[in-house]
Coordinates of C-alpha atoms in Angstrom, one line a residue:
Chain A
X1 CA -5.9 22.1 -16.2
X2 CA -5.6 18.9 -13.9
X3 CA -4.1 17.5 -17.0
X4 CA -0.4 16.1 -18.2
X5 CA 1.8 16.0 -15.5
X6 CA 2.7 12.8 -17.2
X7 CA 3.4 13.7 -20.1
X8 CA 5.8 16.4 -19.6
X9 CA 8.7 14.9 -18.1
X10 CA 9.7 13.3 -20.8
X11 CA 12.6 16.0 -21.2
X12 CA 14.9 13.0 -22.6
X13 CA 13.0 12.5 -25.4
X14 CA 12.2 15.9 -26.3
X15 CA 15.7 16.7 -25.8
X16 CA 17.1 14.1 -28.1
X17 CA 14.5 14.4 -30.9
X18 CA 15.3 18.5 -30.7
X19 CA 18.9 17.8 -32.0
X20 CA 19.3 14.4 -33.4
X21 CA 22.7 13.5 -31.4
X22 CA 23.8 10.5 -31.8
X23 CA 24.1 9.0 -28.7
X24 CA 27.5 8.2 -27.2
X25 CA 28.8 4.9 -26.2
X26 CA 28.7 6.2 -22.5
X27 CA 24.9 7.0 -22.8
X28 CA 24.0 3.9 -24.7
X29 CA 25.5 2.0 -21.7
X30 CA 23.7 4.3 -18.9
X31 CA 20.5 3.7 -20.9
X32 CA 21.2 -0.5 -20.7
X33 CA 22.1 -0.3 -17.0
X34 CA 19.2 2.6 -16.3
X35 CA 16.5 -0.4 -17.7
X36 CA 17.6 -3.2 -15.9
X37 CA 18.4 -1.4 -12.8
X38 CA 15.0 -0.3 -12.8
X39 CA 13.4 -3.7 -13.9
X40 CA 15.3 -5.6 -10.5
X41 CA 14.1 -2.9 -8.9
X42 CA 10.0 -3.5 -10.4
X43 CA 10.6 -6.8 -9.6
X44 CA 12.1 -6.7 -5.9
X45 CA 9.4 -4.4 -5.3
X46 CA 6.5 -7.0 -6.6
X47 CA 7.9 -10.3 -5.4
X48 CA 6.4 -9.8 -1.9
X49 CA 3.4 -9.7 -3.1
X50 CA 3.8 -13.0 -5.5
X51 CA 5.2 -14.8 -2.5
X52 CA 2.1 -13.5 -0.6
X53 CA -0.2 -15.2 -3.3
X54 CA 1.5 -18.4 -3.5
X55 CA 1.6 -18.7 0.3
X56 CA -2.0 -17.9 0.6
X57 CA -2.4 -21.1 -1.9
X58 CA 0.3 -23.2 -0.3
X59 CA -0.1 -26.2 2.0
X60 CA 1.4 -25.5 6.0
X61 CA 3.7 -28.4 5.4
X62 CA 5.5 -27.2 2.2
X63 CA 6.1 -23.4 3.2
X64 CA 7.2 -24.8 6.4
X65 CA 10.0 -26.8 4.6
X66 CA 10.7 -23.8 2.5
X67 CA 9.5 -24.6 -0.5
X68 CA 7.4 -21.4 -1.3
X69 CA 8.6 -18.6 -3.2
X70 CA 7.0 -17.4 -6.8
X71 CA 4.6 -20.4 -7.0
X72 CA 2.1 -22.4 -4.4
X73 CA 3.3 -26.0 -4.0
X74 CA 0.5 -28.2 -2.2
X75 CA -2.0 -26.3 -3.8
X76 CA -4.9 -25.8 -1.6
X77 CA -8.0 -23.6 -1.4
X78 CA -8.8 -24.6 2.4
X79 CA -6.9 -21.8 3.8
X80 CA -9.4 -19.5 2.3
X81 CA -12.2 -21.7 3.4
X82 CA -11.0 -21.4 6.8
X83 CA -10.9 -17.6 6.8
X84 CA -13.6 -16.8 5.2
X85 CA -16.2 -18.7 7.3
X86 CA -15.0 -17.0 10.8
X87 CA -17.9 -14.8 11.8
X88 CA -15.2 -12.6 13.4
X89 CA -13.3 -11.7 10.3
X90 CA -16.5 -10.8 8.4
X91 CA -17.5 -8.5 11.0
X92 CA -14.5 -7.0 11.5
X93 CA -14.0 -6.4 8.1
X94 CA -17.3 -4.6 8.1
X95 CA -16.8 -2.5 10.8
X96 CA -13.4 -1.5 9.0
X97 CA -16.2 -0.4 5.7
X98 CA -18.0 1.8 8.5
X99 CA -14.8 3.2 9.7
X100 CA -13.7 4.3 6.3
X101 CA -16.9 5.6 4.8
X102 CA -17.6 7.6 7.8
X103 CA -14.1 8.7 8.7
X104 CA -13.4 10.0 4.8
X105 CA -16.9 11.7 4.9
X106 CA -15.9 13.4 8.1
X107 CA -12.1 14.4 6.7
X108 CA -13.3 15.4 3.2
X109 CA -15.7 17.6 4.4
X110 CA -13.4 19.4 7.2
X111 CA -10.4 19.5 4.9
X112 CA -12.6 20.9 1.8
X113 CA -14.3 23.6 3.6
X114 CA -11.2 24.7 5.9
X115 CA -8.9 24.5 2.5
X116 CA -11.1 26.8 0.5
X117 CA -11.9 29.1 3.1
X118 CA -7.9 29.8 4.1
X119 CA -7.1 29.7 0.0
X120 CA -9.2 33.0 -0.3
X121 CA -6.7 35.8 -0.1
X122 CA -8.3 38.8 1.2
X123 CA -10.1 36.4 4.3
X124 CA -9.2 38.3 7.2
X125 CA -7.0 36.1 10.0
X126 CA -6.2 33.9 7.0
X127 CA -2.5 33.8 8.6
X128 CA -3.6 32.9 11.6
X129 CA -5.8 30.1 10.5
X130 CA -2.9 28.6 8.3
X131 CA -0.6 29.2 11.2
X132 CA -2.9 27.5 13.7
X133 CA -3.2 24.4 11.3
X134 CA 0.5 24.1 10.1
X135 CA 2.0 24.4 13.5
X136 CA 0.6 20.9 14.4
X137 CA 2.6 19.2 12.4
X138 CA 6.0 20.2 14.0
X139 CA 4.5 20.0 17.4
X140 CA 2.1 17.3 18.8
X141 CA 0.6 16.7 22.2
X142 CA 2.2 13.2 22.2
X143 CA 0.7 10.0 22.8
X144 CA -0.4 10.3 26.7
X145 CA -2.1 13.5 26.3
X146 CA -4.0 12.3 23.0
X147 CA -4.7 9.1 24.9
X148 CA -6.2 10.8 28.0
X149 CA -8.0 13.1 25.9
X150 CA -10.3 10.5 24.1
X151 CA -10.4 8.2 27.0
X152 CA -10.8 10.5 29.9
X153 CA -12.3 13.9 28.7
X154 CA -14.4 12.5 25.8
X155 CA -15.4 9.6 26.8
X156 CA -14.6 7.7 23.7
X157 CA -13.3 4.5 24.4
X158 CA -14.7 2.1 22.8
X159 CA -16.7 4.1 20.5
X160 CA -16.7 4.5 17.0
X161 CA -15.5 8.5 17.5
X162 CA -12.2 7.0 18.9
X163 CA -11.3 5.8 15.7
X164 CA -12.9 8.2 13.1
X165 CA -12.6 11.7 14.6
X166 CA -8.9 12.1 15.9
X167 CA -7.0 11.5 12.6
X168 CA -10.3 13.8 10.7
X169 CA -7.7 16.4 9.4
X170 CA -4.1 16.3 7.8
X171 CA -2.3 19.1 7.3
X172 CA -0.8 18.0 4.3
X173 CA -3.8 17.2 2.2
X174 CA -4.8 20.4 3.7
X175 CA -2.0 22.3 2.3
X176 CA -2.5 20.5 -1.3
X177 CA -6.0 21.6 -1.0
X178 CA -5.1 24.9 -0.5
X179 CA -2.4 25.6 -2.5
X180 CA -4.7 23.9 -5.5
X181 CA -7.8 26.3 -4.6
X182 CA -5.1 29.3 -4.8
X183 CA -4.5 28.2 -8.3
X184 CA -8.2 28.4 -9.1
X185 CA -9.2 30.6 -12.3
X186 CA -11.0 33.3 -10.4
X187 CA -12.5 34.9 -13.2
X188 CA -15.0 31.5 -13.1
X189 CA -15.8 32.3 -9.8
X190 CA -16.2 36.0 -10.3
X191 CA -18.4 35.5 -12.8
X192 CA -20.4 32.9 -10.5
X193 CA -20.9 35.4 -7.8
X194 CA -21.8 38.2 -10.2
X195 CA -24.6 36.0 -11.4
X196 CA -25.8 36.0 -7.6
X197 CA -24.3 32.8 -6.2
X198 CA -23.4 33.2 -2.4
X199 CA -20.4 31.7 -1.1
X200 CA -21.4 28.7 -0.7
X201 CA -23.0 28.5 -4.4
X202 CA -19.9 29.1 -5.8
X203 CA -17.7 26.7 -3.3
X204 CA -20.8 23.8 -4.2
X205 CA -21.7 24.4 -7.7
X206 CA -18.5 25.9 -9.3
X207 CA -15.3 25.0 -7.0
X208 CA -16.4 21.2 -5.9
X209 CA -17.2 20.2 -9.5
X210 CA -14.1 21.3 -11.1
X211 CA -12.1 20.3 -8.2
X212 CA -12.7 16.4 -9.4
X213 CA -8.8 15.2 -10.0
X214 CA -7.7 17.0 -6.1
X215 CA -11.1 15.7 -4.5
X216 CA -10.4 12.0 -5.8
X217 CA -6.7 12.0 -4.6
X218 CA -7.8 13.5 -1.0
X219 CA -10.8 10.8 -0.8
X220 CA -8.3 8.4 -1.8
X221 CA -5.6 9.4 1.0
X222 CA -8.3 9.2 3.4
X223 CA -9.8 6.6 2.6
X224 CA -6.5 4.2 2.3
X225 CA -5.3 5.8 5.7
X226 CA -8.6 4.8 7.3
X227 CA -8.5 1.3 5.6
X228 CA -4.9 0.7 7.0
X229 CA -5.2 2.2 10.3
X230 CA -5.4 -0.4 13.7
X231 CA -3.9 1.6 15.8
X232 CA -6.5 3.9 17.4
X233 CA -8.1 0.9 17.4
X234 CA -5.5 -1.0 19.5
X235 CA -5.2 2.0 21.9
X236 CA -9.5 2.8 22.1
X237 CA -11.1 -0.3 21.7
X238 CA -11.3 -3.6 24.2
X239 CA -14.6 -4.9 22.4
X240 CA -13.3 -7.3 20.0
X241 CA -16.4 -6.9 17.6
X242 CA -15.9 -3.6 17.3
X243 CA -12.1 -4.1 15.9
X244 CA -11.3 -3.0 12.4
X245 CA -10.4 -6.0 10.1
X246 CA -6.4 -4.8 10.8
X247 CA -6.5 -5.4 14.2
X248 CA -7.8 -8.9 13.3
X249 CA -4.9 -9.2 11.1
X250 CA -2.5 -7.8 13.7
X251 CA -3.4 -9.9 16.6
X252 CA -3.1 -13.3 13.8
X253 CA 0.5 -11.8 13.4
X254 CA 1.3 -11.1 16.6
X255 CA -0.1 -14.4 18.0
X256 CA 2.6 -16.2 15.2
X257 CA 5.7 -14.4 16.0
X258 CA 5.3 -15.3 19.6
X259 CA 5.8 -11.6 20.6
X260 CA 4.6 -11.1 23.9
X261 CA 1.7 -8.9 24.0
X262 CA 1.1 -7.0 27.0
X263 CA -1.9 -5.1 25.9
X264 CA -3.3 -8.3 27.3
X265 CA -4.4 -10.4 24.3
X266 CA -2.0 -13.4 25.7
X267 CA -4.2 -15.7 24.8
X268 CA -3.6 -14.7 21.1
X269 CA -0.1 -15.9 21.1
X270 CA -0.7 -19.3 19.6
X271 CA 0.8 -20.5 16.4
X272 CA -1.0 -19.7 13.2
X273 CA 0.0 -20.8 9.6
X274 CA 1.7 -18.2 7.4
X275 CA -1.0 -19.7 4.7
X276 CA -3.6 -18.1 7.1
X277 CA -1.7 -15.0 7.5
X278 CA -1.5 -14.9 3.7
X279 CA -5.1 -15.1 3.0
X280 CA -5.8 -12.7 5.5
X281 CA -3.5 -10.1 4.0
X282 CA -4.6 -10.7 0.7
X283 CA -8.1 -10.1 1.9
X284 CA -7.8 -7.1 3.5
X285 CA -5.3 -5.5 0.6
X286 CA -7.9 -6.9 -2.0
X287 CA -9.8 -3.3 -2.1
X288 CA -6.8 -1.2 -2.6
X289 CA -5.5 -3.5 -5.1
X290 CA -8.6 -3.1 -6.6
X291 CA -8.7 0.5 -6.9
X292 CA -5.9 1.8 -7.4
X293 CA -5.1 1.2 -10.8
X294 CA -7.9 3.3 -11.4
X295 CA -7.5 6.3 -9.4
X296 CA -3.4 6.0 -9.9
X297 CA -3.8 9.1 -12.6
X298 CA -5.5 11.0 -10.5
X299 CA -3.7 10.8 -7.8
X300 CA -0.5 11.7 -9.3
X301 CA -1.9 14.8 -11.0
X302 CA -3.5 16.1 -7.8
X303 CA -0.5 15.1 -5.7
X304 CA 1.5 17.2 -7.9
X305 CA -0.9 19.8 -8.5
X306 CA -1.1 20.9 -5.3
X307 CA 2.9 20.4 -4.5
X308 CA 4.3 22.3 -7.6
X309 CA 3.8 25.5 -6.4
X310 CA 5.0 24.6 -2.8
Chain B
X1 CA -18.9 46.4 -17.8
X2 CA -15.4 46.9 -18.2
X3 CA -15.5 49.2 -15.0
X4 CA -17.0 46.5 -13.2
X5 CA -14.5 43.9 -14.3
X6 CA -11.5 46.0 -12.9
X7 CA -13.0 46.1 -9.3
X8 CA -13.7 42.8 -9.2
X9 CA -10.2 41.7 -10.4
X10 CA -8.8 44.3 -7.5
X11 CA -10.7 42.6 -5.3
X12 CA -9.6 39.1 -6.2
X13 CA -6.0 40.0 -6.1
X14 CA -6.6 41.2 -2.4
X15 CA -4.9 44.5 -3.2
X16 CA -7.6 45.5 -1.3
X17 CA -9.6 43.6 1.0
X18 CA -12.6 46.3 1.2
X19 CA -12.8 46.5 -2.3
X20 CA -14.4 43.2 -2.6
X21 CA -17.7 44.6 -1.1
X22 CA -18.4 45.5 -4.7
X23 CA -17.6 42.4 -6.3
X24 CA -20.1 41.1 -3.8
X25 CA -22.4 43.0 -5.5
X26 CA -22.4 45.7 -3.1
X27 CA -22.2 48.3 -6.5
X28 CA -20.4 51.0 -8.2
X29 CA -17.2 52.2 -7.4
X30 CA -17.7 55.7 -5.7
X31 CA -19.2 53.4 -2.8
X32 CA -15.6 51.5 -2.5
X33 CA -13.9 54.7 -1.8
X34 CA -16.4 55.0 0.7
X35 CA -16.0 51.7 2.8
X36 CA -11.9 51.9 2.2
X37 CA -11.7 53.5 5.3
X38 CA -12.9 51.3 7.8
X39 CA -12.0 48.0 5.9
X40 CA -9.1 46.4 8.3
X41 CA -11.7 45.9 11.3
X42 CA -12.9 42.5 12.0
X43 CA -16.8 43.6 11.9
X44 CA -16.4 44.7 8.1
X45 CA -14.8 41.6 7.5
X46 CA -17.2 38.7 9.3
X47 CA -20.2 40.9 7.6
X48 CA -18.7 40.2 4.2
X49 CA -17.1 36.9 4.5
X50 CA -19.6 35.2 7.3
X51 CA -20.2 32.3 4.8
X52 CA -16.2 32.0 4.6
X53 CA -16.0 32.3 8.2
X54 CA -18.7 29.0 8.8
X55 CA -16.0 26.8 6.8
X56 CA -13.6 27.8 9.4
X57 CA -15.4 27.1 12.7
X58 CA -15.3 23.3 12.7
X59 CA -12.1 23.0 11.6
X60 CA -10.7 25.3 14.1
X61 CA -13.2 23.5 16.8
X62 CA -11.4 20.1 15.6
X63 CA -7.8 21.7 15.9
X64 CA -8.1 23.3 19.4
X65 CA -9.8 19.6 20.8
X66 CA -7.9 17.3 18.8
X67 CA -4.7 19.1 18.9
X68 CA -4.1 21.8 21.2
X69 CA -6.0 20.3 23.9
X70 CA -3.3 17.5 23.9
X71 CA -0.8 20.2 23.9
X72 CA -1.9 21.9 27.1
X73 CA -2.2 18.2 27.7
X74 CA 1.1 17.8 28.3
X75 CA 1.3 19.7 32.0
X76 CA 1.0 16.4 33.6
X77 CA 4.4 16.3 32.5
X78 CA 4.8 18.7 35.6
X79 CA 2.4 17.4 37.8
X80 CA 1.3 14.5 39.3
X81 CA -1.5 12.3 37.7
X82 CA -3.4 9.5 39.0
X83 CA -5.7 7.1 37.1
X84 CA -9.1 8.1 37.8
X85 CA -8.1 11.7 39.2
X86 CA -8.1 14.9 37.7
X87 CA -7.0 14.7 34.1
X88 CA -4.8 17.4 34.3
X89 CA -3.6 15.9 37.5
X90 CA -3.0 16.0 41.1
X91 CA -0.2 18.3 42.1
X92 CA 2.9 20.5 40.9
X93 CA 5.9 17.8 40.9
X94 CA 8.0 20.2 38.7
X95 CA 10.8 18.9 36.8
X96 CA 10.5 15.5 38.5
X97 CA 9.5 13.0 36.0
X98 CA 12.2 14.5 33.3
X99 CA 15.2 13.8 36.2
X100 CA 13.3 10.5 36.4
X101 CA 14.2 9.5 32.4
X102 CA 17.2 11.6 32.6
X103 CA 19.2 9.5 35.3
X104 CA 17.7 6.1 34.0
X105 CA 19.8 3.8 31.8
X106 CA 17.0 2.1 29.9
X107 CA 15.9 5.4 28.4
X108 CA 19.1 6.5 27.2
X109 CA 19.3 3.0 25.8
X110 CA 16.3 3.9 23.8
X111 CA 17.8 7.6 23.1
X112 CA 20.3 6.3 21.2
X113 CA 18.5 3.4 19.4
X114 CA 16.2 6.4 18.4
X115 CA 18.8 8.4 17.4
X116 CA 20.6 6.0 15.3
X117 CA 17.5 4.3 13.3
X118 CA 16.7 7.7 12.6
X119 CA 20.0 8.9 11.5
X120 CA 20.5 6.0 9.6
X121 CA 17.0 6.4 7.8
X122 CA 17.8 10.1 6.9
X123 CA 21.2 8.9 5.8
X124 CA 19.9 6.4 3.7
X125 CA 16.6 6.9 3.2
X126 CA 16.5 10.4 2.2
X127 CA 18.9 10.5 -1.1
X128 CA 16.8 7.0 -2.1
X129 CA 13.8 8.8 -3.7
X130 CA 16.2 11.3 -5.2
X131 CA 18.3 9.1 -7.1
X132 CA 15.4 6.8 -8.2
X133 CA 13.7 10.2 -9.6
X134 CA 16.7 11.1 -11.5
X135 CA 17.0 7.7 -12.9
X136 CA 13.1 7.7 -13.9
X137 CA 13.5 11.0 -15.7
X138 CA 16.2 9.4 -17.9
X139 CA 13.8 7.2 -19.1
X140 CA 12.6 7.5 -22.6
X141 CA 10.2 5.0 -22.8
X142 CA 6.9 6.3 -21.2
X143 CA 5.0 3.1 -20.9
X144 CA 8.6 1.7 -19.3
X145 CA 8.8 4.8 -16.9
X146 CA 5.1 4.5 -16.1
X147 CA 4.9 1.2 -15.2
X148 CA 7.9 1.4 -12.9
X149 CA 6.1 3.9 -10.9
X150 CA 2.8 2.4 -10.9
X151 CA 4.9 -0.7 -9.2
X152 CA 7.1 1.2 -6.9
X153 CA 4.4 3.4 -5.7
X154 CA 1.8 0.0 -4.6
X155 CA 3.7 -0.6 -1.4
X156 CA 3.2 3.1 0.1
X157 CA -0.7 2.2 -0.1
X158 CA -0.3 -0.9 2.1
X159 CA -1.2 -1.4 5.7
X160 CA 2.0 -1.2 8.5
X161 CA 0.4 -4.1 9.3
X162 CA 0.6 -6.2 6.5
X163 CA 4.3 -4.6 5.8
X164 CA 5.2 -6.1 9.1
X165 CA 3.9 -9.6 8.3
X166 CA 5.8 -10.0 5.4
X167 CA 8.7 -8.7 6.8
X168 CA 8.2 -11.4 9.2
X169 CA 7.5 -13.9 6.5
X170 CA 10.4 -13.0 4.7
X171 CA 12.9 -12.9 7.1
X172 CA 11.8 -16.6 8.5
X173 CA 13.4 -19.7 9.2
X174 CA 11.8 -20.7 6.0
X175 CA 11.2 -17.1 4.4
X176 CA 12.6 -16.6 1.0
X177 CA 15.9 -14.5 2.4
X178 CA 16.7 -17.6 4.4
X179 CA 16.5 -19.8 1.5
X180 CA 18.7 -17.2 -1.2
X181 CA 21.0 -17.7 2.1
X182 CA 21.1 -21.6 2.1
X183 CA 21.6 -21.2 -1.6
X184 CA 24.9 -20.3 -0.7
X185 CA 25.5 -22.7 2.4
X186 CA 24.8 -20.2 4.8
X187 CA 23.4 -21.2 7.8
X188 CA 20.2 -19.4 8.4
X189 CA 19.7 -16.2 10.7
X190 CA 16.6 -16.0 13.1
X191 CA 16.3 -12.1 12.0
X192 CA 13.5 -11.3 13.9
X193 CA 15.7 -12.7 17.3
X194 CA 18.9 -11.1 17.0
X195 CA 19.3 -7.6 18.0
X196 CA 22.1 -6.8 15.4
X197 CA 19.9 -7.5 12.4
X198 CA 17.3 -5.1 13.4
X199 CA 18.1 -2.1 11.6
X200 CA 19.1 -3.3 8.7
X201 CA 15.6 -4.8 8.2
X202 CA 13.6 -1.9 9.2
X203 CA 15.9 0.2 6.8
X204 CA 15.2 -2.2 4.0
X205 CA 11.4 -3.2 4.6
X206 CA 11.0 1.0 5.0
X207 CA 13.2 1.4 1.9
X208 CA 11.0 -0.8 0.0
X209 CA 7.6 0.7 1.0
X210 CA 8.4 4.7 0.7
X211 CA 11.3 4.8 -2.2
X212 CA 8.8 4.8 -5.0
X213 CA 6.0 7.1 -3.7
X214 CA 9.2 9.5 -2.6
X215 CA 9.9 10.3 -6.1
X216 CA 6.7 11.8 -6.6
X217 CA 7.4 14.8 -5.5
X218 CA 10.6 15.6 -7.1
X219 CA 9.4 14.3 -10.6
X220 CA 6.6 16.9 -10.3
X221 CA 9.7 19.2 -9.8
X222 CA 11.6 18.3 -12.3
X223 CA 9.2 19.2 -14.7
X224 CA 9.0 22.8 -13.9
X225 CA 13.2 22.7 -15.4
X226 CA 13.3 24.9 -18.4
X227 CA 14.2 23.0 -21.7
X228 CA 16.4 25.4 -22.8
X229 CA 19.0 24.7 -20.0
X230 CA 19.9 21.6 -20.9
X231 CA 19.9 22.7 -24.5
X232 CA 22.5 25.7 -23.6
X233 CA 24.5 23.3 -21.7
X234 CA 24.7 20.7 -24.5
X235 CA 25.9 23.3 -26.8
X236 CA 28.5 24.4 -24.1
X237 CA 29.8 20.9 -23.9
X238 CA 28.3 19.8 -20.9
X239 CA 27.4 16.1 -20.7
X240 CA 24.9 14.1 -19.1
X241 CA 26.7 13.8 -16.2
X242 CA 27.4 17.5 -16.1
X243 CA 23.8 18.4 -17.1
X244 CA 22.6 16.6 -14.1
X245 CA 25.1 18.0 -11.9
X246 CA 24.6 21.5 -12.9
X247 CA 20.8 22.2 -14.0
X248 CA 18.6 19.2 -12.8
X249 CA 20.0 19.2 -8.9
X250 CA 20.2 22.8 -8.6
X251 CA 16.8 22.7 -10.3
X252 CA 14.9 20.5 -7.7
X253 CA 17.1 21.5 -4.4
X254 CA 14.1 24.0 -2.9
X255 CA 12.2 20.2 -3.1
X256 CA 15.2 18.5 -1.7
X257 CA 15.7 21.3 1.2
X258 CA 11.9 21.5 2.1
X259 CA 11.7 17.7 2.4
X260 CA 14.7 17.4 4.2
X261 CA 13.9 20.2 6.8
X262 CA 10.9 18.3 7.3
X263 CA 12.7 14.7 7.6
X264 CA 15.0 16.3 10.3
X265 CA 11.9 17.5 11.9
X266 CA 10.6 14.1 12.3
X267 CA 13.4 11.6 12.5
X268 CA 13.1 11.3 16.3
X269 CA 9.6 10.1 15.9
X270 CA 11.1 6.9 13.9
X271 CA 8.3 4.9 12.6
X272 CA 7.1 4.1 15.9
X273 CA 3.6 1.8 14.8
X274 CA 6.4 -0.3 12.4
X275 CA 8.8 -0.7 14.8
X276 CA 6.1 -1.5 17.4
X277 CA 4.7 -4.3 15.2
X278 CA 8.6 -5.1 14.5
X279 CA 9.9 -5.3 18.0
X280 CA 10.0 -8.3 20.7
X281 CA 11.5 -8.2 24.0
X282 CA 14.1 -10.5 22.8
X283 CA 15.7 -7.2 20.3
X284 CA 15.0 -4.7 22.6
X285 CA 18.4 -3.5 22.9
X286 CA 18.2 -2.3 19.3
X287 CA 14.9 -2.1 18.2
X288 CA 13.2 0.1 21.4
X289 CA 12.5 3.5 20.4
X290 CA 11.6 6.4 22.6
X291 CA 8.1 6.2 21.5
X292 CA 7.4 2.3 22.0
X293 CA 9.3 2.8 25.2
X294 CA 6.7 5.6 26.4
X295 CA 3.9 3.6 25.1
X296 CA 5.1 0.9 27.2
X297 CA 5.3 3.0 30.9
X298 CA 2.5 5.1 29.9
X299 CA -0.4 3.2 28.3
X300 CA 0.6 -0.3 29.7
X301 CA 2.1 0.4 32.9
X302 CA -0.3 3.5 33.9
X303 CA 2.8 5.9 34.6
X304 CA 1.2 8.7 33.0
X305 CA 2.8 11.7 33.9
X306 CA 6.4 9.8 33.4
X307 CA 5.6 9.0 29.4
X308 CA 4.2 12.4 29.1
X309 CA 7.6 13.6 30.2
X310 CA 9.2 11.9 27.5
X311 CA 7.0 12.5 25.1
X312 CA 7.3 16.4 25.5
X313 CA 10.7 15.9 25.9
X314 CA 11.1 14.2 22.4
X315 CA 8.5 16.6 20.6
X316 CA 10.5 19.7 22.1
X317 CA 13.7 18.2 20.3
X318 CA 12.0 17.7 17.3
X319 CA 10.5 21.4 17.1
X320 CA 14.0 23.0 17.7
X321 CA 15.4 20.8 14.7
X322 CA 12.9 21.8 12.4
X323 CA 13.4 25.3 13.5
X324 CA 17.1 25.0 13.5
X325 CA 17.2 23.3 9.7
X326 CA 14.6 25.6 8.2
X327 CA 16.9 28.6 10.1
X328 CA 20.0 27.1 8.6
X329 CA 18.4 26.2 5.2
X330 CA 17.5 30.0 4.8
X331 CA 20.7 30.9 5.7
X332 CA 22.8 28.7 3.2
X333 CA 20.6 28.1 0.2
X334 CA 18.2 30.7 0.4
X335 CA 14.9 28.1 0.1
X336 CA 13.2 27.5 3.7
X337 CA 9.6 26.1 4.6
X338 CA 8.7 29.6 5.7

């Protein structure tokens, strides 16, 4: 059931093999153009990463002279040493890890249970529950009321809760899961409940194990979102030792570009070498780049499953 | 056994919610009839599905606290707020704060910056994934297609902080773009200091990050188009271009419309975080948008009521845009969000 959204799209292939028509010159020209175009697009997409790696291993002087593009110039690894020996970097990196794990667990717990409940067609009040969630996609409270809520009502400033709670439910993810659960073969659940499983039993022992693709996808989405986020920390944290690593990076970049930092980090405004920035950027994307190839096939099928039906 | 299955089927298709009592093990058919009378009360529903309702409690609480309470908090747009005072403001001030920004020249600068940037992105950023999806769909080698997809999806998973960092490095005086310009004997351009360059930089970087991922829903929609349509079209003498125009595009029209409506609804809320990270005071004349402006006057300068009024104004525009886009789409092409 989670299978092959990847094999299906080869319509062009199936089509031509069905009828064995010789491609016209126009078709051939188009295919050549298409291949070249897509190759160029991929190269352009990948280039910034290559440049980042090259700069991470290059010396300050060569970068400033504009010599570094595809390949490191003035090869050095001292920059890595410099970043990796900064205790604040490690502390913030560890914070990110904690925020990501906790945030993802909370988000997944809320999303899966809610999505399952509102996917049951005979749940009374279902329309209301869906509506109350969907409405928040189109109208929000806005930045300032959210800020006041977290800082003055809930008193979460400088706590981990300000980072992990406000974003704990993505309505988009919720809807994807809901439509996944709606497509679930009902016979299995019926059989399970006839065998004496309660709703909890059905959910945890039948539905969850059979939803691995969509669960993996949603976990990835939430985890990546939490890993990448910085703005919550920017708004709600003053204590540098509680910063996630993205705030560490942001301050490096903001300092280096000399943009006026009104939030009061004026002492950050020193020139920070592009090599240091590059190294930090590389180290912060590393986990994502590492898991990306393995989960890619899940998220493609996961997203598609949820969305095809709309 | 057959009888039992029938009851269960009824229950799960939701024909009558009362019958699912039988599915929950309440027993044979004759009791179902009895229950049908008062199936439509909350009492019955709660008794029957109380376990499911426990799944709903926490998420609803979450939504009430973190989504609906701030909506209610918008009330301070109409009340004078004093830091340290009541979170709901001290006294009524009517539309004072709305008048304040509507008569403020700086507000109109950021308003038009927002409209232009959002409009440009809608015009350029919206069709790009559709075009890319159509091109990918014509690729015959699965391996090549996979590779292109893998590569173009990747930037979507980067933090905005990193994207901003990459933008700064590439547009730097010693960055790649200026090196290319140098090759063509063009003087180096300090992109991030020149207001006239901000919109291009923003649009290009946004396209770089989102175009690949944007194809994913279209590619999914493309798989649902019936192959026989293409075959019929080819027998009728339609070439590739005509097939694309008359079959492929109409086939993914519902997806296009849904995404268009969503995009129109959010076009006033142009990527706040990225704009904020990329901007600096020297380029405010083009790079300052409503959200970044309200962030400065609100969080940084503590004018909470004023900033809330601006935010509410923007949110209401967004809501009106979504509603009208949805209405128009339903009338014109028959597909809509709801």
